[in-house]
Coordinates of C-alpha atoms in Angstrom, one line a residue:
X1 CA 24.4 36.3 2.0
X2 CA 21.8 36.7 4.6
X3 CA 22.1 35.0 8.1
X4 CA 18.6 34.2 10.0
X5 CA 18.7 34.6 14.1
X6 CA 16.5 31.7 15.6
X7 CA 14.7 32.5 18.7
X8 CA 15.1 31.1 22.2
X9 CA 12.1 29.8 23.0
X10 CA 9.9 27.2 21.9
X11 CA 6.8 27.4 19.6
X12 CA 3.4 25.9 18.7
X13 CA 1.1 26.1 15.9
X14 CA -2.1 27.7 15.6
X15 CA -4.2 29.2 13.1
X16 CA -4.6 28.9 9.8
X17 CA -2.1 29.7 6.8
X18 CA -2.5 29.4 2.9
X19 CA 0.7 28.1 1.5
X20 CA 1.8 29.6 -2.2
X21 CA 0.4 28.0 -5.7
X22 CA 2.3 24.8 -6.5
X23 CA 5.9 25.7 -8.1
X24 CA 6.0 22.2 -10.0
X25 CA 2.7 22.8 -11.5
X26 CA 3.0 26.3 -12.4
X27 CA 6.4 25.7 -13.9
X28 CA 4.9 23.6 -16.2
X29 CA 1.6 25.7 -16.9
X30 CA 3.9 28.6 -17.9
X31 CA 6.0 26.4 -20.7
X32 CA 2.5 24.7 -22.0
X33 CA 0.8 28.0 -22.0
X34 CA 3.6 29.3 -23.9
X35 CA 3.7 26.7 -26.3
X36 CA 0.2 26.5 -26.9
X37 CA -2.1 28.7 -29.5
X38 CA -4.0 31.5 -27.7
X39 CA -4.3 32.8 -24.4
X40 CA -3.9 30.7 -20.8
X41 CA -5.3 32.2 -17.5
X42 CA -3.3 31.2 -14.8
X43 CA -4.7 31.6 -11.3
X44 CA -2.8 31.8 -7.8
X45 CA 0.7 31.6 -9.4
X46 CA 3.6 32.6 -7.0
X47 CA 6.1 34.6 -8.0
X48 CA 9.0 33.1 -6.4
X49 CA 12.9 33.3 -7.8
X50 CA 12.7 29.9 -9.8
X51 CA 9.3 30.7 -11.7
X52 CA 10.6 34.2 -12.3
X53 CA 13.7 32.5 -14.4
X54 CA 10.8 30.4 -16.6
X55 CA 8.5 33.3 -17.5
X56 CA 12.1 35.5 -18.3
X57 CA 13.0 32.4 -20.5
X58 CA 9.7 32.3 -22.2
X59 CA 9.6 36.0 -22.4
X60 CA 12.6 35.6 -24.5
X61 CA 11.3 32.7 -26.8
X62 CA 8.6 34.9 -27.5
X63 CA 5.7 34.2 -25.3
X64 CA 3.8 37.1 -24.0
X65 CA 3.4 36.9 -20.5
X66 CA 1.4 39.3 -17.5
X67 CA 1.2 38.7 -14.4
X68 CA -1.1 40.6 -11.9
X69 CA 1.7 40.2 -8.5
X70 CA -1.5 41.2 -6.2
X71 CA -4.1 38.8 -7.1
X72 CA -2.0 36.3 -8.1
X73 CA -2.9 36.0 -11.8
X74 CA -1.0 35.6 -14.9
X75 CA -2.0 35.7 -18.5
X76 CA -0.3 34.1 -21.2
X77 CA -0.6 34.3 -25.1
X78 CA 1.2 31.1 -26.6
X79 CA 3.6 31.2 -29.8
X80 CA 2.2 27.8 -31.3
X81 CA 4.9 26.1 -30.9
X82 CA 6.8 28.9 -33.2
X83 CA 9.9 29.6 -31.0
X84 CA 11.8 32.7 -31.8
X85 CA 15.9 33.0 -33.0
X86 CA 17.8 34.3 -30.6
X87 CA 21.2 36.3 -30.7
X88 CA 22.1 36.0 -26.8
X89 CA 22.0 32.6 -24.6
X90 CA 19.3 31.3 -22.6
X91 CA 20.6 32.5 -18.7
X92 CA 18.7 29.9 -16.8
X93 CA 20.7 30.6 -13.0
X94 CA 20.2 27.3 -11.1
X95 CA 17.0 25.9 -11.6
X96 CA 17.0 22.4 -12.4
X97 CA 13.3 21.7 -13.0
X98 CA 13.7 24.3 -15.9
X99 CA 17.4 23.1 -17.6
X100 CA 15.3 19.5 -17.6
X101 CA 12.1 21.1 -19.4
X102 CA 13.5 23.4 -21.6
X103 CA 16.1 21.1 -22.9
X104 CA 12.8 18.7 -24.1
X105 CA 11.3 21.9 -25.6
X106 CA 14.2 22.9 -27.6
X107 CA 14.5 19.3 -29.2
X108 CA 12.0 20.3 -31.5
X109 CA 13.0 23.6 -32.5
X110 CA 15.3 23.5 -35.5
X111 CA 16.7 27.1 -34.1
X112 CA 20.2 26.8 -32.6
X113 CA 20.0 28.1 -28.9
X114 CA 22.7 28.1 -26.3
X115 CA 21.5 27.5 -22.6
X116 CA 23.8 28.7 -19.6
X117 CA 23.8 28.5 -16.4
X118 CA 24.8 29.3 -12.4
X119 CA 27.6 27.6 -10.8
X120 CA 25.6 24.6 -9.4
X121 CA 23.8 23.6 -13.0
X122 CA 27.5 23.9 -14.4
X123 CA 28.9 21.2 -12.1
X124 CA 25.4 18.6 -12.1
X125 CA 25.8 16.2 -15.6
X126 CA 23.0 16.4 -18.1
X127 CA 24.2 13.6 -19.9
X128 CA 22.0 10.8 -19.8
X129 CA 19.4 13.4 -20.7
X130 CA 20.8 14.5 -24.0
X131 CA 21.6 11.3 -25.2
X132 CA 18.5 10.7 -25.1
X133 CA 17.1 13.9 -26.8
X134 CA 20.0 12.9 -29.3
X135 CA 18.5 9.9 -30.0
X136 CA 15.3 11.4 -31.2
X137 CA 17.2 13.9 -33.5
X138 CA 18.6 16.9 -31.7
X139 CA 22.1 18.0 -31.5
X140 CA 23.5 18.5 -27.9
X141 CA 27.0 20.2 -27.8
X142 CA 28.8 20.9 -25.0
X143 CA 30.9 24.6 -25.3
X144 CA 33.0 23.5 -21.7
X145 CA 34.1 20.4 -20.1
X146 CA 30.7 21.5 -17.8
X147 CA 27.2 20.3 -18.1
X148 CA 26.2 24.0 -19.0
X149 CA 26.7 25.9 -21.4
X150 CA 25.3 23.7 -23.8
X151 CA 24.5 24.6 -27.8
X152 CA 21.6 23.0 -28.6
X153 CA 20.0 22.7 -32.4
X154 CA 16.7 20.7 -32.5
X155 CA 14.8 19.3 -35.3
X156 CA 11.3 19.5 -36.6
X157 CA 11.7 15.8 -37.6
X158 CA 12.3 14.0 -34.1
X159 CA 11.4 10.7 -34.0
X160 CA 10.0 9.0 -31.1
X161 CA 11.8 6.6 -29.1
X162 CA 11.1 3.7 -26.2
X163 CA 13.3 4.3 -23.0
X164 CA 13.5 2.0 -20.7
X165 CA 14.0 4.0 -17.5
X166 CA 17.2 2.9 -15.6
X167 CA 16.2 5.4 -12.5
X168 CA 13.4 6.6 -11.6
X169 CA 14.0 10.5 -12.5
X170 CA 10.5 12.5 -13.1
X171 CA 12.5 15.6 -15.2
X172 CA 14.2 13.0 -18.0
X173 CA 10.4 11.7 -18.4
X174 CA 9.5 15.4 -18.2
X175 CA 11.7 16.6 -20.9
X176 CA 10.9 13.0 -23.2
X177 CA 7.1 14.1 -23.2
X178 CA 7.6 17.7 -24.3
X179 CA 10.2 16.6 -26.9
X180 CA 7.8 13.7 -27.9
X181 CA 4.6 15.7 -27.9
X182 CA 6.3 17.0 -31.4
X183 CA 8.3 14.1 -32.8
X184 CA 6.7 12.1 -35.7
X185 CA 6.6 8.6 -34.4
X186 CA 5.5 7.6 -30.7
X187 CA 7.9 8.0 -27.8
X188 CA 7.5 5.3 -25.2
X189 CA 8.7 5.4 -21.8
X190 CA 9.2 2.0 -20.2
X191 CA 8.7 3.0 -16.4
X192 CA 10.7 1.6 -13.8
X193 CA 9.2 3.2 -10.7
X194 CA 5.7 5.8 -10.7
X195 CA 7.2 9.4 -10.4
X196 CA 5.4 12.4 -10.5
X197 CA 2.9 13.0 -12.9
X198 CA 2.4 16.6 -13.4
X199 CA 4.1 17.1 -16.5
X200 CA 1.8 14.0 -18.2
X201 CA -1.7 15.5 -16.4
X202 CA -1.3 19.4 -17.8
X203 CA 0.3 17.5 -21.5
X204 CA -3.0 16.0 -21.8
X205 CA -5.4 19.2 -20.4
X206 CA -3.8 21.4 -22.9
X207 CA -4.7 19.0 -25.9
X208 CA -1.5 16.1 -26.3
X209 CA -2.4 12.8 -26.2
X210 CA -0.5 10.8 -23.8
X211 CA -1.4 7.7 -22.6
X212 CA -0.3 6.8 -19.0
X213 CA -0.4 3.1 -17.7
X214 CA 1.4 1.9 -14.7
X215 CA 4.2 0.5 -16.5
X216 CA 4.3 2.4 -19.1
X217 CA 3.4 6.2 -21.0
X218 CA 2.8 6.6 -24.7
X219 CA 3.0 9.9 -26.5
X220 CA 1.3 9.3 -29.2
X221 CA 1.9 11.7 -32.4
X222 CA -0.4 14.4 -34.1
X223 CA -1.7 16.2 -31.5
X224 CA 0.9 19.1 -31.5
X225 CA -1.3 21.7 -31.4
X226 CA -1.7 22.5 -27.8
X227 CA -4.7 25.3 -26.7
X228 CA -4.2 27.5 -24.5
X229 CA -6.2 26.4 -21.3
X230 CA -7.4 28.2 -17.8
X231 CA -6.6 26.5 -14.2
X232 CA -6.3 27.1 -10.9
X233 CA -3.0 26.2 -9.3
X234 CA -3.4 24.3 -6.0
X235 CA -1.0 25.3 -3.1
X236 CA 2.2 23.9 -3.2
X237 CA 2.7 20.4 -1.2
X238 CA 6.1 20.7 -0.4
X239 CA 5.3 24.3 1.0
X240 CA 2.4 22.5 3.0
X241 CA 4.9 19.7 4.4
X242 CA 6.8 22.0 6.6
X243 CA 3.9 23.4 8.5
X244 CA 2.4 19.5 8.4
X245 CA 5.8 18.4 10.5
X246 CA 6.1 21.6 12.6
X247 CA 3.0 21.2 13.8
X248 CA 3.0 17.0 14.2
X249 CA 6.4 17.8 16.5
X250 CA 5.0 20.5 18.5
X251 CA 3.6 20.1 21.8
X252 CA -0.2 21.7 21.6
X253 CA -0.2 22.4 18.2
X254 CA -3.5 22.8 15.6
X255 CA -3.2 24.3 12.6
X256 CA -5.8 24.7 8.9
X257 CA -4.0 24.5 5.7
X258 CA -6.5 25.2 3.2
X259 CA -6.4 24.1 -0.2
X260 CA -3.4 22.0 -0.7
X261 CA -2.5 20.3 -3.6
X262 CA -3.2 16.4 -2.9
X263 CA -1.9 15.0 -6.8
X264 CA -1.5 11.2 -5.6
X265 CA 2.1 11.8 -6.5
X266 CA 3.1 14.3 -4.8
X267 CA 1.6 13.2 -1.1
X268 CA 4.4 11.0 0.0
X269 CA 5.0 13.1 2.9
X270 CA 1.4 12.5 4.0
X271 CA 1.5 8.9 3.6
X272 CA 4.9 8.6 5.8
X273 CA 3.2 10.6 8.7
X274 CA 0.1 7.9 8.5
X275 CA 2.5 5.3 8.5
X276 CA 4.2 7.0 11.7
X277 CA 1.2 7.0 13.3
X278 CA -0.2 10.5 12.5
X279 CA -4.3 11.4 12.3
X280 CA -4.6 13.8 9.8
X281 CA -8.0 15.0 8.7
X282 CA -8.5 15.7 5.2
X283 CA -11.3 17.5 3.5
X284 CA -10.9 17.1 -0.2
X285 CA -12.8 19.5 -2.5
X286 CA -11.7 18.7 -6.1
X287 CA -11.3 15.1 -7.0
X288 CA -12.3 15.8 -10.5
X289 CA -10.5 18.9 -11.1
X290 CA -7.1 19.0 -13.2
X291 CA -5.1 18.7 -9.9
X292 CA -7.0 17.9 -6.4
X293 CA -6.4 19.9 -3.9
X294 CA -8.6 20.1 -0.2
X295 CA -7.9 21.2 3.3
X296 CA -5.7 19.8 6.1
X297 CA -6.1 19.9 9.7
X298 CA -3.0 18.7 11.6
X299 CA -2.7 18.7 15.3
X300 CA 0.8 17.5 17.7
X301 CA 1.2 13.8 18.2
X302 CA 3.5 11.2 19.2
X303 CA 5.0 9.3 16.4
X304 CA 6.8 6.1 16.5
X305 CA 9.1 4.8 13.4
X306 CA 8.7 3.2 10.3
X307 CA 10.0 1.5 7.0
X308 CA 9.6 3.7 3.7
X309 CA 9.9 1.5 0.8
X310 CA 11.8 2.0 -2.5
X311 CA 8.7 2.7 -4.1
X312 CA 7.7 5.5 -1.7
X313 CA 10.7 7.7 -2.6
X314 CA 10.0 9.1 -5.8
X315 CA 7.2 10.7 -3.7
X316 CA 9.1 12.2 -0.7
X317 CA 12.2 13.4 -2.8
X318 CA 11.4 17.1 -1.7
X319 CA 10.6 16.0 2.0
X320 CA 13.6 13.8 2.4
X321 CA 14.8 16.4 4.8
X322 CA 11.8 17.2 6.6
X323 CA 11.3 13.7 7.0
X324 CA 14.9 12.8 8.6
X325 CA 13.8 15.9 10.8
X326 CA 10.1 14.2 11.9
X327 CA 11.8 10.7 12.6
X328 CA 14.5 12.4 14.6
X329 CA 11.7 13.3 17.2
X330 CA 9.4 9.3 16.8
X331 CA 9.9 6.5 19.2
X332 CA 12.1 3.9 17.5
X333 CA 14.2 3.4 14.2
X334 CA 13.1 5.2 10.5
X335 CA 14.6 3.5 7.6
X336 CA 14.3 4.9 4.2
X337 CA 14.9 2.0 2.1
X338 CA 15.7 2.2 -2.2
X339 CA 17.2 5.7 -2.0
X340 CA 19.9 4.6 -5.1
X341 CA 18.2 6.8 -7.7
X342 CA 17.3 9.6 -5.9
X343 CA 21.1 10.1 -4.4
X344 CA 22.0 10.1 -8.1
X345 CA 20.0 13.4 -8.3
X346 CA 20.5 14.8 -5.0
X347 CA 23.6 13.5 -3.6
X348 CA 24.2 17.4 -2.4
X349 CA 21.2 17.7 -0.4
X350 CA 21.0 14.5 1.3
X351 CA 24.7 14.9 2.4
X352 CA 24.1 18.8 3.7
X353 CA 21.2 17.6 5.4
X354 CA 23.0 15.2 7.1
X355 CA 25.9 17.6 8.0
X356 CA 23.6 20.4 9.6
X357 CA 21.0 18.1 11.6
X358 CA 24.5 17.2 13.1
X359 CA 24.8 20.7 14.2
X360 CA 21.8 20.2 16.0
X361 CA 22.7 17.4 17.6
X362 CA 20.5 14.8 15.3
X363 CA 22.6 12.3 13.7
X364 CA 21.6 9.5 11.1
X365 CA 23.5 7.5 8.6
X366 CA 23.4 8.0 4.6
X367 CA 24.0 5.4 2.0
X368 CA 23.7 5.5 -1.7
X369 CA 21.0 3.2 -0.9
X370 CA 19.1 3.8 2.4
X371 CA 19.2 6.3 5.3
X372 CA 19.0 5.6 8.7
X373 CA 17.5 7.8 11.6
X374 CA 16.9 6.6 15.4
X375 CA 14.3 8.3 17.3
X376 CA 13.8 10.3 20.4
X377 CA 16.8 12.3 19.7
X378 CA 17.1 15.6 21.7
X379 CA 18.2 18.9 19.7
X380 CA 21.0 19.7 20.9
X381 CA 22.8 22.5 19.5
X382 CA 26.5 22.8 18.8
X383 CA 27.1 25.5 16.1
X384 CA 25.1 27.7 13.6
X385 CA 24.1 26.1 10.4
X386 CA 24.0 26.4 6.6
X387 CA 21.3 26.1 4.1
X388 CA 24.0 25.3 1.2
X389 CA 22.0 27.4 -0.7
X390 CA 19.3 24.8 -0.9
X391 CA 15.5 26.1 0.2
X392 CA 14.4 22.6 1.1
X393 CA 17.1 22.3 4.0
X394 CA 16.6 26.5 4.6
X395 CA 13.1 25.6 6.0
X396 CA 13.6 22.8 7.3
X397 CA 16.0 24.6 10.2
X398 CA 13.2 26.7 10.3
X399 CA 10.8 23.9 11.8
X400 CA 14.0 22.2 13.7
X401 CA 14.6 25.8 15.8
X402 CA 10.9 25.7 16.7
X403 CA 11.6 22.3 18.4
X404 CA 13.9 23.9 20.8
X405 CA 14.6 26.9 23.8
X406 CA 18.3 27.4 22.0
X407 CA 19.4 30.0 19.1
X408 CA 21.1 29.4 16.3
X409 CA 22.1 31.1 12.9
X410 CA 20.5 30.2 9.9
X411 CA 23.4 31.6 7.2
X412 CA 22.4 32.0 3.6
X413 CA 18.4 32.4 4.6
X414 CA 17.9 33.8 1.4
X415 CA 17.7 30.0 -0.3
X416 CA 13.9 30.2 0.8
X417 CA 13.5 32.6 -2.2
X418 CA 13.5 30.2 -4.6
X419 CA 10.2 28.7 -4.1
X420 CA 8.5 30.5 -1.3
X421 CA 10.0 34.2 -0.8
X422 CA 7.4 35.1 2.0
X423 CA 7.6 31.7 3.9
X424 CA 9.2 33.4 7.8
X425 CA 6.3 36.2 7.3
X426 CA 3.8 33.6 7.7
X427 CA 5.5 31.5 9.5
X428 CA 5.2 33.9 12.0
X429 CA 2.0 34.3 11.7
X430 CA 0.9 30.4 13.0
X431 CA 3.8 30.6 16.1
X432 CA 2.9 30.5 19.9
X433 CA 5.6 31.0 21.8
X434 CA 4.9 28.4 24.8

């Protein structure tokens, strides 16, 4: 455990910073790229904690993987879809994003595999997932009364199915379209909300033939043969956003993010800031590229509150916290309306959130359903605080001591790791003290 001392004195920003390569996207790149025939070029992939557990995984599978560390390049050569047996489990830690995917990507391998875990996957319930991935032909066994470990036995004879989503969950459509890619029949998911599209954009550039509508997204059959494919990796949004609200909250602040990831689906947190009232210039660069990405330029401004629909969320559920934090500091009420499906996947965060903005003096109100957060609320410290281990809330006390003259402890600092190990160095590097 590592604690983080804030400093006392507050902060603008200036500059300009390039947030790390997209951690969504290059998740997904590395499991495509593995399962593909022949060799993908990867270019500004970050190696943070999380990513390092997929390319082990894949390692293991049998995927030969490089990666250049200081230019930011990896190479992969694929296996063709020709998993290898293995004698020892699959040791994914904690990373969600991964237990989602690779559970799609075993459903078509008839190889039995056992997938463990760290103690948060054990406790969070995968089984609305795997009776799904049943459905289509694997076998899903349970070897605890936990979620993980799980022995799974896939088949090369999955057959598609139509789901009709009940929430809005992007990873259960995720894992659907790498299990479907390789069933024999189409698998057709009946959307109930829009959620991020990454897995369904990099399906289709590596050679799958998925069809995406707004109600719906067809995997169509006999187009298993993915090729291995080159691409750029945009910076990572959700690395952008916290540098986006620091700077919005901050008294004389102006700061250049070059080349962010702007994937329609993933911009929520942009979109809320417009709706608050925030002037954000945007230079896009890439609209036909296989994810946009352009520059931002963000400079301090008042914001006043708003209403974020139920069909926003799906695109802020990484910002939640950062957002509670910007609507903390607007003039009036914030209400974030429809939240039912996403506190069904992140009940712990929203909660921890709520319990260390407290600390700081910021108080709101979460429902299963909606969260409430009055503006103009001073930071007022009462106690050092807690990441929970999460690296969304560990930044996000990052921005909130920035917003104020007292110090406080950040305990378990280390959470950052997970998606953006070098995020306080250049932090650092955009801070005025004032």
């Amino acid at each position: 455990m590592f604690n983080f001392n804030t400093q006392p004195r507050k902060f603008s920003f200036q500059g300009e910073i390039t947030v790390p390569g997209d951690k969504s996207i290059a998740h997904r790149a590395i499991i495509f790229g593995a399962l593909a025939n022949g060799v993908t070029q990867i270019s500004n992939f970050m190696y943070a904690d999380d990513l390092a557990v997929t390319v082990r995984i894949f390692k293991e599978l049998g995927a030969k993987i490089h990666t250049e560390i200081s230019n930011k390049d990896m190479i992969i050569k694929g296996i063709d879809h020709q998993l290898k047996p293995l004698d020892h489990p699959l040791q994914i830690d904690n990373v969600g994003t991964l237990r989602s995917l690779l559970f799609g990507v075993l459903a078509s391998s008839p190889n039995q595999y056992e997938v463990i875990g760290g103690d948060y996957l054990q406790k969070r319930p995968t089984s609305h997932l795997v009776s799904l991935l049943q459905e289509m032909g694997a076998s899903y066994q349970q070897t605890t009364e936990n979620a993980l470990p799980m022995r799974i036995t896939g088949s090369n004879d999955l057959q598609g199915i139509t789901y009709h989503q009940d929430i809005s969950n992007a990873q259960i459509k995720s894992s659907l379209i790498l299990a479907g890619i390789y069933a024999n029949s189409e698998t057709r998911i009946i959307r109930k909300l829009p959620t991020r599209n990454h897995t369904e954009v990099l399906a289709n550039y590596f050679g799958a033939d998925i069809e995406v509508k707004p109600d719906i997204i067809v995997v169509h059959p006999g187009h298993s043969q993915l090729e291995g494919q080159s691409l750029i990796i945009p910076g990572d949004f959700s690395s952008a956003a916290m540098y986006i609200v620091g700077a919005l909250l901050s008294d004389g602040s102006e700061i250049t993010l070059p080349g962010v990831g702007l994937n329609k689906t993933r911009i929520g947190l942009l979109n809320v800031a417009k709706q608050m009232g925030a002037h954000i210039f945007l230079n896009q660069h890439s609209i036909n590229s296989v994810e946009p990405f352009g520059d931002l330029i963000i400079k301090s401004q008042k914001l006043h509150g708003t209403t974020i629909s139920a069909q926003q969320v799906p695109f802020i559920i990484d910002e939640i916290p950062l957002i509670a934090l910007m609507a903390s500091q607007a003039n009036g009420r914030t209400v974030i309306d429809g939240i039912h499906d996403v506190y069904l996947q992140i009940s712990d965060r929203l909660i921890n959130m709520r319990t260390e903005l407290a600390k700081l003096g910021i108080i709101m109100q979460v429902h299963e359903d909606q969260i409430v957060i009055n503006g103009n609320q001073e930071i007022n410290v009462k106690d050092d605080v807690d990441s929970h281990n999460d690296h969304r809330i560990a930044m996000m006390l990052c921005i909130a001591s920035i917003l104020t003259e007292t110090p406080f402890k950040i305990k378990n600092i280390e959470a950052i790791d997970v998606s953006y190990p070098g995020f306080i160095a250049d932090l650092n590097k955009v801070l005025v003290a004032k």
